[in-house]
Each structure stands twice: as C-alpha cells, then as structure tokens.
Amino acid sequence: MIDTMSLGEFDLIEQYFWRPVGAGPHRAVVGNGDDCAVIAPAPGMQLAISTDTMVEGRHFLSTVDPARLGHKALAVNLSDLAACGAKPLAFTLALTLPRVEASWLSAFSKGLLALADEHDCELIGGDTTAGPLTIGITVLGEVPSGGALLRSGAQVGDDIWISGTPGEARLALEAFRGTLHPGLDARTFEAVRAAMECPTPRVALGQGLRGVATSAIDVSDGLLGDLGHVLRRSRVGASLALDALPVSPYLQDRARDLQLDCILAGGDDYELIFTSPASQRETMHQLEQQLGLMLTRVGRIEAEPGLRLWQGEQAVPNRWVSFDHFKGAA
Ligand code: ADP
Ligand code: MG
C-alpha cells in the first residue's frame, strides 16, 4: 500500500482524480492538469451549468461510506442537470480535506468516478485544499439551444407528475435519529439507507422530458417546497391529491402522518417533479415503460396562486415546511 501520508497536493490529485487520456469520451479539448479545462459544446447546443456543495455534519455524517459519499456528491449535481433536461458532459471537483487518508481517498474517488463513467461525465479539473471536509462539484451538461426545462414554464391546466417513490431518504434519516417505533427491519433499513446515501439521478428521464414537460425541478428540499418554487416562478397555483401520491413499499405499513411527512417534506429524494399538458399522458406511460421508472400524476396546475392539498373532496391544511439551511426545518 502506498504511504499517502507523504503524498503532496499534486501527487494526491494525480493519483486519485486524474484519468489516463483516452479513458473517457473526452469532450474536453483540454482536460485535467492544465490551468483551465477547455470544452467545445456541440453545434446547436447550449451549456447547462450547476454547482452543489456538501459539508460534513451538514449534508452527511463523518461515518458515511466514502464510496457512497463520492457517488452522492456527483449524483446531486447530475440531478440538477436532469431537472433541466441536460445531458451530462463534464464536472470539476473542489475538495477540502482535513487530512490525506489513502483508504478514504481511494474509496471516495472510486464511488465518484464510477457514477461519472455511468453518465460519460468527465472530471476535467478542480481544486484541492486542506480544511473541514467539503465537496463542491460544478457540473456541465448540454441541451439543444432553447430546449432547457425551466421552473417557469408550468401552464394552467397542466398535470403535475412525480417520478419514483419520494420519502425513502427521510425514512432512513428518522431511523438514524431513532424516532421510528417500531424501528425498521434490517433489509428495509439497508434499502432506505441506500436511497439516502446513494441516490439515482433521473438523467434519462430529464432528457426524455425535453419538449414534453412544460417545467421541471428536482426534489432536494422536499416535494411541497420544490413544487412551490415551480408555482412561484411560473406565476400559477396548484391542487395536489394526497391519495394519488406514490407510497414507497418501505412506507406502506407506516402511519399515514409519517408517510405524508416523508413524501411531502422529506427532502434528499432527487426525483423529478414536472408539469405537462394532459395531451402528453400517453408519452408519460411510454417513458415509464422505456425507463422502468414509475411516473405518477399527483395534481393539476391552476390559475389561483398557492398550493391546495386535497384528501378526496376534503381540503387538508398544509402543515409542512421544507428544509432551509438558514431557517432549518419546522
Ligand atoms: P492552480 O494552481 O492553477 O489553481 P491547482 O494547483 O489548483 O491549479 O490544480 C492543478 C491541476 O489539477 C488543475 O488542472 C486542476 O484543475 C487539477 N485539480 C486540482 N484539484 C483537483 C481535484 N480535486 N480533482 C480534479 N482535478 C483537480
Ligand atoms: Mg487551484
């Protein structure tokens, strides 16, 4: 085993984060190791760019498996590209490390680069510094010019859709906090823990929604809060049918209040919420088959501002507040 305690900044970068030329699709004209990476967007395409940072103690526990942490750090960024309908191209990594630890770096870079390879998304540069463990990633993707999905496009009368089964990451968090009675059996715990620590960005869905969805957003802070962003940016309101919400098999046996808390305000789901006209329902069924991913119609865009929740014909007060880093959760 290499004694990485003696590794300097540059050796560390080279050993764990650079790939041999020819290993990837190489959309970068100049890649890792120069002062700048240089990217050539394909003709007729625009770049979609997004940054997400993860801080130890804030976004993850110090005990998390470093391979999963590497995966998640990139996954949350790819999820932003997915929400815009963009195809991943490349990313940069700003890594702040408290110390150089070979086993940690090796696992972290494996988890990170495995997901990068899955999406042909090349690591083209970054920055490495000493300090409290923080992972900042900037991801670049491409979309046909003018074709990016935005938060602002929802139209009155559109259906509201959600992918997958949101709420599992929150169930895992509650299991870690010890608030579940009864607790989770080992199999369920492992499954929801994987949902929290190893989310799957809905990259193919996002691209499939181009020209089909009128607006989209990924669920990072909670379904209601993130849908709220779409409503405000689109200057519309909505009604949501609580009994239409998809319930994860892992939440099936839980009290309805906990189900709703997890699904509506759980956060860390990285599913997509999107809107589309009713004329696109058949397309949604085709996408569902094609991707093997459940898509559920949960509501409707309305002209009246605000979000109304319904249980059948009964109005339900909105008691959920989504996460805010400076206000916390209610
Ligand atoms: P500069 O002195 O110009 O800031 P650095 O010394 O920070 O450059 O980085 C040297 C090279 O290594 C650059 O090409 C940079 O993009 C790359 N690099 C630095 N840190 C990382 C990292 N964590 N992952 C990938 N590439 C990195
Ligand atoms: Mg630098």
GROMACS .gro file of N, CA, C and O in nm, residues 81-194:
model
  456
   81LEU      N    1  -2.883   1.868  -1.351
   81LEU     CA    2  -2.881   1.860  -1.498
   81LEU      C    3  -3.007   1.790  -1.547
   81LEU      O    4  -3.069   1.833  -1.645
   82ALA      N    5  -3.046   1.682  -1.478
   82ALA     CA    6  -3.166   1.607  -1.517
   82ALA      C    7  -3.288   1.699  -1.516
   82ALA      O    8  -3.369   1.697  -1.608
   83ALA      N    9  -3.298   1.781  -1.411
   83ALA     CA   10  -3.414   1.869  -1.398
   83ALA      C   11  -3.422   1.969  -1.513
   83ALA      O   12  -3.530   2.018  -1.547
   84CYS      N   13  -3.309   1.999  -1.574
   84CYS     CA   14  -3.306   2.091  -1.688
   84CYS      C   15  -3.312   2.018  -1.821
   84CYS      O   16  -3.308   2.082  -1.927
   85GLY      N   17  -3.317   1.886  -1.817
   85GLY     CA   18  -3.320   1.809  -1.941
   85GLY      C   19  -3.185   1.802  -2.010
   85GLY      O   20  -3.177   1.773  -2.129
   86ALA      N   21  -3.079   1.828  -1.934
   86ALA     CA   22  -2.946   1.833  -1.996
   86ALA      C   23  -2.875   1.698  -1.992
   86ALA      O   24  -2.896   1.618  -1.902
   87LYS      N   25  -2.789   1.677  -2.089
   87LYS     CA   26  -2.707   1.557  -2.096
   87LYS      C   27  -2.573   1.589  -2.031
   87LYS      O   28  -2.509   1.687  -2.067
   88PRO      N   29  -2.528   1.509  -1.934
   88PRO     CA   30  -2.403   1.539  -1.865
   88PRO      C   31  -2.283   1.535  -1.960
   88PRO      O   32  -2.277   1.451  -2.049
   89LEU      N   33  -2.190   1.630  -1.939
   89LEU     CA   34  -2.068   1.635  -2.019
   89LEU      C   35  -1.944   1.618  -1.932
   89LEU      O   36  -1.858   1.535  -1.959
   90ALA      N   37  -1.932   1.702  -1.830
   90ALA     CA   38  -1.808   1.709  -1.754
   90ALA      C   39  -1.834   1.774  -1.619
   90ALA      O   40  -1.938   1.835  -1.599
   91PHE      N   41  -1.737   1.760  -1.527
   91PHE     CA   42  -1.752   1.829  -1.398
   91PHE      C   43  -1.616   1.865  -1.341
   91PHE      O   44  -1.515   1.810  -1.380
   92THR      N   45  -1.619   1.961  -1.248
   92THR     CA   46  -1.499   1.995  -1.171
   92THR      C   47  -1.526   1.964  -1.024
   92THR      O   48  -1.641   1.963  -0.979
   93LEU      N   49  -1.419   1.940  -0.950
   93LEU     CA   50  -1.429   1.897  -0.810
   93LEU      C   51  -1.345   1.988  -0.722
   93LEU      O   52  -1.222   1.992  -0.735
   94ALA      N   53  -1.409   2.060  -0.632
   94ALA     CA   54  -1.337   2.139  -0.532
   94ALA      C   55  -1.343   2.060  -0.401
   94ALA      O   56  -1.449   2.045  -0.342
   95LEU      N   57  -1.229   2.008  -0.362
   95LEU     CA   58  -1.224   1.916  -0.249
   95LEU      C   59  -1.145   1.978  -0.134
   95LEU      O   60  -1.029   2.016  -0.152
   96THR      N   61  -1.208   1.991  -0.019
   96THR     CA   62  -1.139   2.038   0.101
   96THR      C   63  -1.130   1.921   0.198
   96THR      O   64  -1.233   1.864   0.236
   97LEU      N   65  -1.008   1.885   0.235
   97LEU     CA   66  -0.984   1.764   0.315
   97LEU      C   67  -0.916   1.799   0.446
   97LEU      O   68  -0.819   1.874   0.446
   98PRO      N   69  -0.963   1.741   0.558
   98PRO     CA   70  -0.895   1.765   0.684
   98PRO      C   71  -0.758   1.697   0.689
   98PRO      O   72  -0.667   1.744   0.757
   99ARG      N   73  -0.744   1.583   0.619
   99ARG     CA   74  -0.617   1.509   0.618
   99ARG      C   75  -0.612   1.421   0.494
   99ARG      O   76  -0.716   1.398   0.431
  100VAL      N   77  -0.493   1.373   0.462
  100VAL     CA   78  -0.478   1.282   0.347
  100VAL      C   79  -0.482   1.139   0.398
  100VAL      O   80  -0.395   1.096   0.473
  101GLU      N   81  -0.586   1.067   0.360
  101GLU     CA   82  -0.604   0.930   0.409
  101GLU      C   83  -0.627   0.841   0.286
  101GLU      O   84  -0.731   0.854   0.219
  102ALA      N   85  -0.531   0.752   0.261
  102ALA     CA   86  -0.533   0.674   0.136
  102ALA      C   87  -0.663   0.596   0.118
  102ALA      O   88  -0.724   0.600   0.010
  103SER      N   89  -0.707   0.524   0.222
  103SER     CA   90  -0.824   0.437   0.203
  103SER      C   91  -0.948   0.521   0.176
  103SER      O   92  -1.032   0.486   0.093
  104TRP      N   93  -0.960   0.634   0.243
  104TRP     CA   94  -1.075   0.723   0.223
  104TRP      C   95  -1.074   0.779   0.079
  104TRP      O   96  -1.174   0.772   0.008
  105LEU      N   97  -0.958   0.831   0.037
  105LEU     CA   98  -0.949   0.891  -0.096
  105LEU      C   99  -0.975   0.790  -0.207
  105LEU      O  100  -1.041   0.819  -0.306
  106SER      N  101  -0.923   0.670  -0.187
  106SER     CA  102  -0.938   0.567  -0.288
  106SER      C  103  -1.086   0.529  -0.302
  106SER      O  104  -1.140   0.523  -0.414
  107ALA      N  105  -1.155   0.508  -0.191
  107ALA     CA  106  -1.297   0.471  -0.196
  107ALA      C  107  -1.380   0.588  -0.250
  107ALA      O  108  -1.469   0.570  -0.335
  108PHE      N  109  -1.352   0.709  -0.202
  108PHE     CA  110  -1.427   0.827  -0.247
  108PHE      C  111  -1.415   0.844  -0.399
  108PHE      O  112  -1.514   0.862  -0.470
  109SER      N  113  -1.292   0.836  -0.449
  109SER     CA  114  -1.274   0.859  -0.593
  109SER      C  115  -1.336   0.746  -0.674
  109SER      O  116  -1.391   0.769  -0.782
  110LYS      N  117  -1.333   0.623  -0.622
  110LYS     CA  118  -1.398   0.511  -0.695
  110LYS      C  119  -1.548   0.533  -0.707
  110LYS      O  120  -1.606   0.517  -0.814
  111GLY      N  121  -1.612   0.571  -0.595
  111GLY     CA  122  -1.757   0.593  -0.597
  111GLY      C  123  -1.792   0.708  -0.690
  111GLY      O  124  -1.888   0.702  -0.768
  112LEU      N  125  -1.712   0.814  -0.683
  112LEU     CA  126  -1.735   0.933  -0.765
  112LEU      C  127  -1.718   0.900  -0.914
  112LEU      O  128  -1.805   0.932  -0.997
  113LEU      N  129  -1.607   0.837  -0.948
  113LEU     CA  130  -1.574   0.815  -1.089
  113LEU      C  131  -1.658   0.703  -1.151
  113LEU      O  132  -1.683   0.705  -1.272
  114ALA      N  133  -1.708   0.611  -1.070
  114ALA     CA  134  -1.796   0.506  -1.124
  114ALA      C  135  -1.926   0.570  -1.174
  114ALA      O  136  -1.974   0.538  -1.284
  115LEU      N  137  -1.982   0.663  -1.096
  115LEU     CA  138  -2.105   0.729  -1.141
  115LEU      C  139  -2.075   0.820  -1.261
  115LEU      O  140  -2.154   0.830  -1.355
  116ALA      N  141  -1.958   0.884  -1.257
  116ALA     CA  142  -1.917   0.969  -1.370
  116ALA      C  143  -1.910   0.886  -1.499
  116ALA      O  144  -1.961   0.928  -1.603
  117ASP      N  145  -1.853   0.769  -1.490
  117ASP     CA  146  -1.841   0.682  -1.608
  117ASP      C  147  -1.978   0.637  -1.658
  117ASP      O  148  -2.002   0.628  -1.778
  118GLU      N  149  -2.066   0.607  -1.562
  118GLU     CA  150  -2.201   0.563  -1.599
  118GLU      C  151  -2.271   0.667  -1.687
  118GLU      O  152  -2.354   0.634  -1.770
  119HIS      N  153  -2.237   0.794  -1.666
  119HIS     CA  154  -2.302   0.902  -1.740
  119HIS      C  155  -2.209   0.970  -1.839
  119HIS      O  156  -2.240   1.079  -1.888
  120ASP      N  157  -2.094   0.908  -1.868
  120ASP     CA  158  -1.996   0.968  -1.959
  120ASP      C  159  -1.968   1.113  -1.921
  120ASP      O  160  -1.966   1.202  -2.007
  121CYS      N  161  -1.951   1.137  -1.794
  121CYS     CA  162  -1.930   1.273  -1.744
  121CYS      C  163  -1.788   1.281  -1.690
  121CYS      O  164  -1.754   1.219  -1.590
  122GLU      N  165  -1.705   1.357  -1.758
  122GLU     CA  166  -1.562   1.353  -1.733
  122GLU      C  167  -1.518   1.454  -1.627
  122GLU      O  168  -1.563   1.569  -1.629
  123LEU      N  169  -1.430   1.411  -1.536
  123LEU     CA  170  -1.372   1.503  -1.438
  123LEU      C  171  -1.262   1.583  -1.507
  123LEU      O  172  -1.159   1.528  -1.545
  124ILE      N  173  -1.285   1.713  -1.525
  124ILE     CA  174  -1.192   1.792  -1.608
  124ILE      C  175  -1.108   1.891  -1.529
  124ILE      O  176  -1.031   1.967  -1.587
  125GLY      N  177  -1.122   1.891  -1.396
  125GLY     CA  178  -1.038   1.982  -1.319
  125GLY      C  179  -1.095   2.000  -1.181
  125GLY      O  180  -1.194   1.936  -1.143
  126GLY      N  181  -1.031   2.087  -1.103
  126GLY     CA  182  -1.080   2.108  -0.968
  126GLY      C  183  -0.983   2.187  -0.886
  126GLY      O  184  -0.895   2.256  -0.939
  127ASP      N  185  -0.997   2.173  -0.755
  127ASP     CA  186  -0.910   2.242  -0.662
  127ASP      C  187  -0.904   2.157  -0.537
  127ASP      O  188  -1.004   2.097  -0.498
  128THR      N  189  -0.787   2.151  -0.474
  128THR     CA  190  -0.772   2.067  -0.356
  128THR      C  191  -0.706   2.149  -0.246
  128THR      O  192  -0.600   2.206  -0.266
  129THR      N  193  -0.774   2.156  -0.131
  129THR     CA  194  -0.722   2.236  -0.020
  129THR      C  195  -0.740   2.161   0.111
  129THR      O  196  -0.814   2.063   0.117
  130ALA      N  197  -0.672   2.207   0.215
  130ALA     CA  198  -0.687   2.148   0.348
  130ALA      C  199  -0.788   2.230   0.427
  130ALA      O  200  -0.792   2.353   0.416
  131GLY      N  201  -0.872   2.160   0.503
  131GLY     CA  202  -0.973   2.227   0.586
  131GLY      C  203  -1.083   2.130   0.619
  131GLY      O  204  -1.070   2.010   0.593
  132PRO      N  205  -1.195   2.178   0.677
  132PRO     CA  206  -1.307   2.089   0.712
  132PRO      C  207  -1.363   2.023   0.585
  132PRO      O  208  -1.378   2.090   0.483
  133LEU      N  209  -1.393   1.893   0.594
  133LEU     CA  210  -1.433   1.813   0.478
  133LEU      C  211  -1.552   1.874   0.405
  133LEU      O  212  -1.663   1.884   0.459
  134THR      N  213  -1.528   1.920   0.282
  134THR     CA  214  -1.629   1.985   0.199
  134THR      C  215  -1.607   1.943   0.055
  134THR      O  216  -1.494   1.941   0.007
  135ILE      N  217  -1.715   1.907  -0.011
  135ILE     CA  218  -1.706   1.861  -0.150
  135ILE      C  219  -1.792   1.953  -0.236
  135ILE      O  220  -1.914   1.956  -0.221
  136GLY      N  221  -1.728   2.030  -0.323
  136GLY     CA  222  -1.802   2.118  -0.413
  136GLY      C  223  -1.786   2.068  -0.555
  136GLY      O  224  -1.673   2.047  -0.601
  137ILE      N  225  -1.895   2.046  -0.622
  137ILE     CA  226  -1.888   2.000  -0.761
  137ILE      C  227  -1.963   2.097  -0.851
  137ILE      O  228  -2.072   2.144  -0.816
  138THR      N  229  -1.901   2.129  -0.963
  138THR     CA  230  -1.971   2.204  -1.068
  138THR      C  231  -1.982   2.112  -1.188
  138THR      O  232  -1.883   2.053  -1.231
  139VAL      N  233  -2.104   2.097  -1.234
  139VAL     CA  234  -2.127   2.004  -1.343
  139VAL      C  235  -2.168   2.081  -1.468
  139VAL      O  236  -2.232   2.187  -1.459
  140LEU      N  237  -2.124   2.032  -1.584
  140LEU     CA  238  -2.162   2.093  -1.711
  140LEU      C  239  -2.236   1.990  -1.796
  140LEU      O  240  -2.193   1.875  -1.805
  141GLY      N  241  -2.345   2.035  -1.855
  141GLY     CA  242  -2.420   1.947  -1.943
  141GLY      C  243  -2.455   2.022  -2.069
  141GLY      O  244  -2.426   2.141  -2.083
  142GLU      N  245  -2.517   1.952  -2.163
  142GLU     CA  246  -2.560   2.023  -2.283
  142GLU      C  247  -2.706   1.996  -2.315
  142GLU      O  248  -2.758   1.889  -2.286
  143VAL      N  249  -2.771   2.101  -2.367
  143VAL     CA  250  -2.911   2.092  -2.412
  143VAL      C  251  -2.921   2.160  -2.548
  143VAL      O  252  -2.848   2.255  -2.575
  144PRO      N  253  -3.012   2.114  -2.632
  144PRO     CA  254  -3.034   2.185  -2.758
  144PRO      C  255  -3.071   2.330  -2.727
  144PRO      O  256  -3.144   2.355  -2.630
  145SER      N  257  -3.020   2.423  -2.805
  145SER     CA  258  -3.042   2.566  -2.778
  145SER      C  259  -3.189   2.596  -2.755
  145SER      O  260  -3.274   2.558  -2.836
  146GLY      N  261  -3.220   2.661  -2.643
  146GLY     CA  262  -3.357   2.700  -2.611
  146GLY      C  263  -3.440   2.585  -2.556
  146GLY      O  264  -3.556   2.604  -2.521
  147GLY      N  265  -3.380   2.465  -2.542
  147GLY     CA  266  -3.459   2.347  -2.503
  147GLY      C  267  -3.451   2.309  -2.357
  147GLY      O  268  -3.509   2.208  -2.316
  148ALA      N  269  -3.379   2.388  -2.275
  148ALA     CA  270  -3.367   2.351  -2.132
  148ALA      C  271  -3.503   2.356  -2.064
  148ALA      O  272  -3.582   2.447  -2.089
  149LEU      N  273  -3.530   2.259  -1.979
  149LEU     CA  274  -3.651   2.262  -1.897
  149LEU      C  275  -3.628   2.363  -1.784
  149LEU      O  276  -3.523   2.362  -1.722
  150LEU      N  277  -3.727   2.446  -1.758
  150LEU     CA  278  -3.713   2.550  -1.657
  150LEU      C  279  -3.823   2.536  -1.554
  150LEU      O  280  -3.922   2.466  -1.574
  151ARG      N  281  -3.806   2.609  -1.443
  151ARG     CA  282  -3.909   2.610  -1.339
  151ARG      C  283  -4.028   2.696  -1.379
  151ARG      O  284  -4.134   2.687  -1.320
  152SER      N  285  -4.006   2.780  -1.477
  152SER     CA  286  -4.102   2.888  -1.503
  152SER      C  287  -4.207   2.857  -1.609
  152SER      O  288  -4.287   2.942  -1.643
  153GLY      N  289  -4.210   2.732  -1.660
  153GLY     CA  290  -4.295   2.706  -1.776
  153GLY      C  291  -4.430   2.643  -1.750
  153GLY      O  292  -4.506   2.616  -1.844
  154ALA      N  293  -4.466   2.618  -1.622
  154ALA     CA  294  -4.593   2.548  -1.594
  154ALA      C  295  -4.712   2.630  -1.641
  154ALA      O  296  -4.717   2.751  -1.620
  155GLN      N  297  -4.808   2.564  -1.705
  155GLN     CA  298  -4.926   2.631  -1.761
  155GLN      C  299  -5.052   2.585  -1.690
  155GLN      O  300  -5.063   2.468  -1.652
  156VAL      N  301  -5.148   2.677  -1.677
  156VAL     CA  302  -5.276   2.643  -1.616
  156VAL      C  303  -5.338   2.525  -1.693
  156VAL      O  304  -5.339   2.525  -1.815
  157GLY      N  305  -5.382   2.424  -1.616
  157GLY     CA  306  -5.441   2.305  -1.677
  157GLY      C  307  -5.344   2.188  -1.689
  157GLY      O  308  -5.385   2.074  -1.710
  158ASP      N  309  -5.212   2.216  -1.677
  158ASP     CA  310  -5.112   2.107  -1.686
  158ASP      C  311  -5.131   2.006  -1.574
  158ASP      O  312  -5.172   2.041  -1.462
  159ASP      N  313  -5.095   1.881  -1.602
  159ASP     CA  314  -5.081   1.779  -1.499
  159ASP      C  315  -4.951   1.803  -1.422
  159ASP      O  316  -4.854   1.854  -1.479
  160ILE      N  317  -4.950   1.760  -1.296
  160ILE     CA  318  -4.826   1.760  -1.217
  160ILE      C  319  -4.785   1.614  -1.194
  160ILE      O  320  -4.868   1.534  -1.150
  161TRP      N  321  -4.660   1.583  -1.224
  161TRP     CA  322  -4.609   1.446  -1.213
  161TRP      C  323  -4.491   1.441  -1.118
  161TRP      O  324  -4.417   1.537  -1.103
  162ILE      N  325  -4.473   1.321  -1.058
  162ILE     CA  326  -4.354   1.297  -0.978
  162ILE      C  327  -4.297   1.161  -1.019
  162ILE      O  328  -4.373   1.068  -1.045
  163SER      N  329  -4.164   1.151  -1.026
  163SER     CA  330  -4.102   1.022  -1.058
  163SER      C  331  -4.075   0.944  -0.929
  163SER      O  332  -4.058   1.003  -0.822
  164GLY      N  333  -4.070   0.812  -0.941
  164GLY     CA  334  -4.026   0.725  -0.831
  164GLY      C  335  -4.112   0.732  -0.707
  164GLY      O  336  -4.231   0.764  -0.714
  165THR      N  337  -4.051   0.701  -0.594
  165THR     CA  338  -4.121   0.700  -0.466
  165THR      C  339  -4.047   0.786  -0.365
  165THR      O  340  -3.963   0.737  -0.290
  166PRO      N  341  -4.075   0.917  -0.365
  166PRO     CA  342  -4.006   1.005  -0.270
  166PRO      C  343  -4.041   0.967  -0.126
  166PRO      O  344  -4.145   0.908  -0.101
  167GLY      N  345  -3.952   1.001  -0.034
  167GLY     CA  346  -3.978   0.978   0.109
  167GLY      C  347  -3.887   0.876   0.173
  167GLY      O  348  -3.878   0.869   0.296
  168GLU      N  349  -3.815   0.798   0.091
  168GLU     CA  350  -3.733   0.691   0.149
  168GLU      C  351  -3.611   0.746   0.223
  168GLU      O  352  -3.574   0.696   0.329
  169ALA      N  353  -3.550   0.851   0.167
  169ALA     CA  354  -3.432   0.909   0.233
  169ALA      C  355  -3.472   0.963   0.371
  169ALA      O  356  -3.398   0.949   0.469
  170ARG      N  357  -3.591   1.023   0.379
  170ARG     CA  358  -3.636   1.077   0.506
  170ARG      C  359  -3.664   0.965   0.607
  170ARG      O  360  -3.636   0.980   0.727
  171LEU      N  361  -3.717   0.853   0.556
  171LEU     CA  362  -3.741   0.740   0.645
  171LEU      C  363  -3.608   0.691   0.704
  171LEU      O  364  -3.598   0.662   0.824
  172ALA      N  365  -3.503   0.688   0.620
  172ALA     CA  366  -3.371   0.648   0.668
  172ALA      C  367  -3.320   0.745   0.774
  172ALA      O  368  -3.268   0.705   0.878
  173LEU      N  369  -3.341   0.874   0.748
  173LEU     CA  370  -3.296   0.976   0.844
  173LEU      C  371  -3.365   0.957   0.979
  173LEU      O  372  -3.302   0.964   1.085
  174GLU      N  373  -3.496   0.930   0.975
  174GLU     CA  374  -3.570   0.908   1.100
  174GLU      C  375  -3.520   0.782   1.171
  174GLU      O  376  -3.515   0.777   1.294
  175ALA      N  377  -3.482   0.680   1.093
  175ALA     CA  378  -3.427   0.558   1.154
  175ALA      C  379  -3.295   0.592   1.224
  175ALA      O  380  -3.270   0.549   1.337
  176PHE      N  381  -3.210   0.674   1.159
  176PHE     CA  382  -3.084   0.715   1.222
  176PHE      C  383  -3.110   0.796   1.348
  176PHE      O  384  -3.038   0.787   1.447
  177ARG      N  385  -3.214   0.878   1.344
  177ARG     CA  386  -3.247   0.961   1.460
  177ARG      C  387  -3.314   0.881   1.571
  177ARG      O  388  -3.332   0.933   1.682
  178GLY      N  389  -3.357   0.758   1.538
  178GLY     CA  390  -3.421   0.673   1.639
  178GLY      C  391  -3.564   0.713   1.672
  178GLY      O  392  -3.613   0.685   1.781
  179THR      N  393  -3.632   0.778   1.580
  179THR     CA  394  -3.769   0.825   1.610
  179THR      C  395  -3.876   0.724   1.567
  179THR      O  396  -3.994   0.749   1.588
  180LEU      N  397  -3.837   0.612   1.501
  180LEU     CA  398  -3.937   0.519   1.448
  180LEU      C  399  -3.972   0.410   1.549
  180LEU      O  400  -3.882   0.346   1.604
  181HIS      N  401  -4.102   0.394   1.573
  181HIS     CA  402  -4.148   0.287   1.664
  181HIS      C  403  -4.263   0.215   1.598
  181HIS      O  404  -4.369   0.276   1.580
  182PRO      N  405  -4.249   0.091   1.557
  182PRO     CA  406  -4.126   0.011   1.569
  182PRO      C  407  -4.020   0.060   1.471
  182PRO      O  408  -4.052   0.129   1.375
  183GLY      N  409  -3.896   0.019   1.496
  183GLY     CA  410  -3.786   0.054   1.404
  183GLY      C  411  -3.798  -0.024   1.275
  183GLY      O  412  -3.895  -0.097   1.253
  184LEU      N  413  -3.700  -0.010   1.189
  184LEU     CA  414  -3.702  -0.079   1.059
  184LEU      C  415  -3.632  -0.214   1.071
  184LEU      O  416  -3.533  -0.226   1.142
  185ASP      N  417  -3.683  -0.314   0.997
  185ASP     CA  418  -3.609  -0.439   0.991
  185ASP      C  419  -3.483  -0.414   0.908
  185ASP      O  420  -3.472  -0.316   0.835
  186ALA      N  421  -3.386  -0.506   0.921
  186ALA     CA  422  -3.252  -0.484   0.863
  186ALA      C  423  -3.259  -0.461   0.712
  186ALA      O  424  -3.190  -0.374   0.658
  187ARG      N  425  -3.342  -0.538   0.642
  187ARG     CA  426  -3.350  -0.528   0.496
  187ARG      C  427  -3.403  -0.391   0.454
  187ARG      O  428  -3.350  -0.326   0.364
  188THR      N  429  -3.509  -0.349   0.522
  188THR     CA  430  -3.569  -0.219   0.492
  188THR      C  431  -3.471  -0.107   0.523
  188THR      O  432  -3.455  -0.013   0.444
  189PHE      N  433  -3.403  -0.120   0.637
  189PHE     CA  434  -3.307  -0.016   0.675
  189PHE      C  435  -3.199  -0.002   0.568
  189PHE      O  436  -3.167   0.110   0.525
  190GLU      N  437  -3.145  -0.114   0.522
  190GLU     CA  438  -3.040  -0.108   0.419
  190GLU      C  439  -3.092  -0.044   0.291
  190GLU      O  440  -3.022   0.033   0.226
  191ALA      N  441  -3.217  -0.077   0.256
  191ALA     CA  442  -3.273  -0.023   0.131
  191ALA      C  443  -3.294   0.128   0.139
  191ALA      O  444  -3.257   0.202   0.047
  192VAL      N  445  -3.350   0.175   0.248
  192VAL     CA  446  -3.376   0.320   0.256
  192VAL      C  447  -3.247   0.396   0.284
  192VAL      O  448  -3.230   0.510   0.239
  193ARG      N  449  -3.155   0.331   0.351
  193ARG     CA  450  -3.024   0.393   0.371
  193ARG      C  451  -2.954   0.413   0.236
  193ARG      O  452  -2.891   0.516   0.212
  194ALA      N  453  -2.968   0.314   0.149
  194ALA     CA  454  -2.908   0.327   0.015
  194ALA      C  455  -2.976   0.440  -0.063
  194ALA      O  456  -2.911   0.514  -0.136
   0.00000   0.00000   0.00000
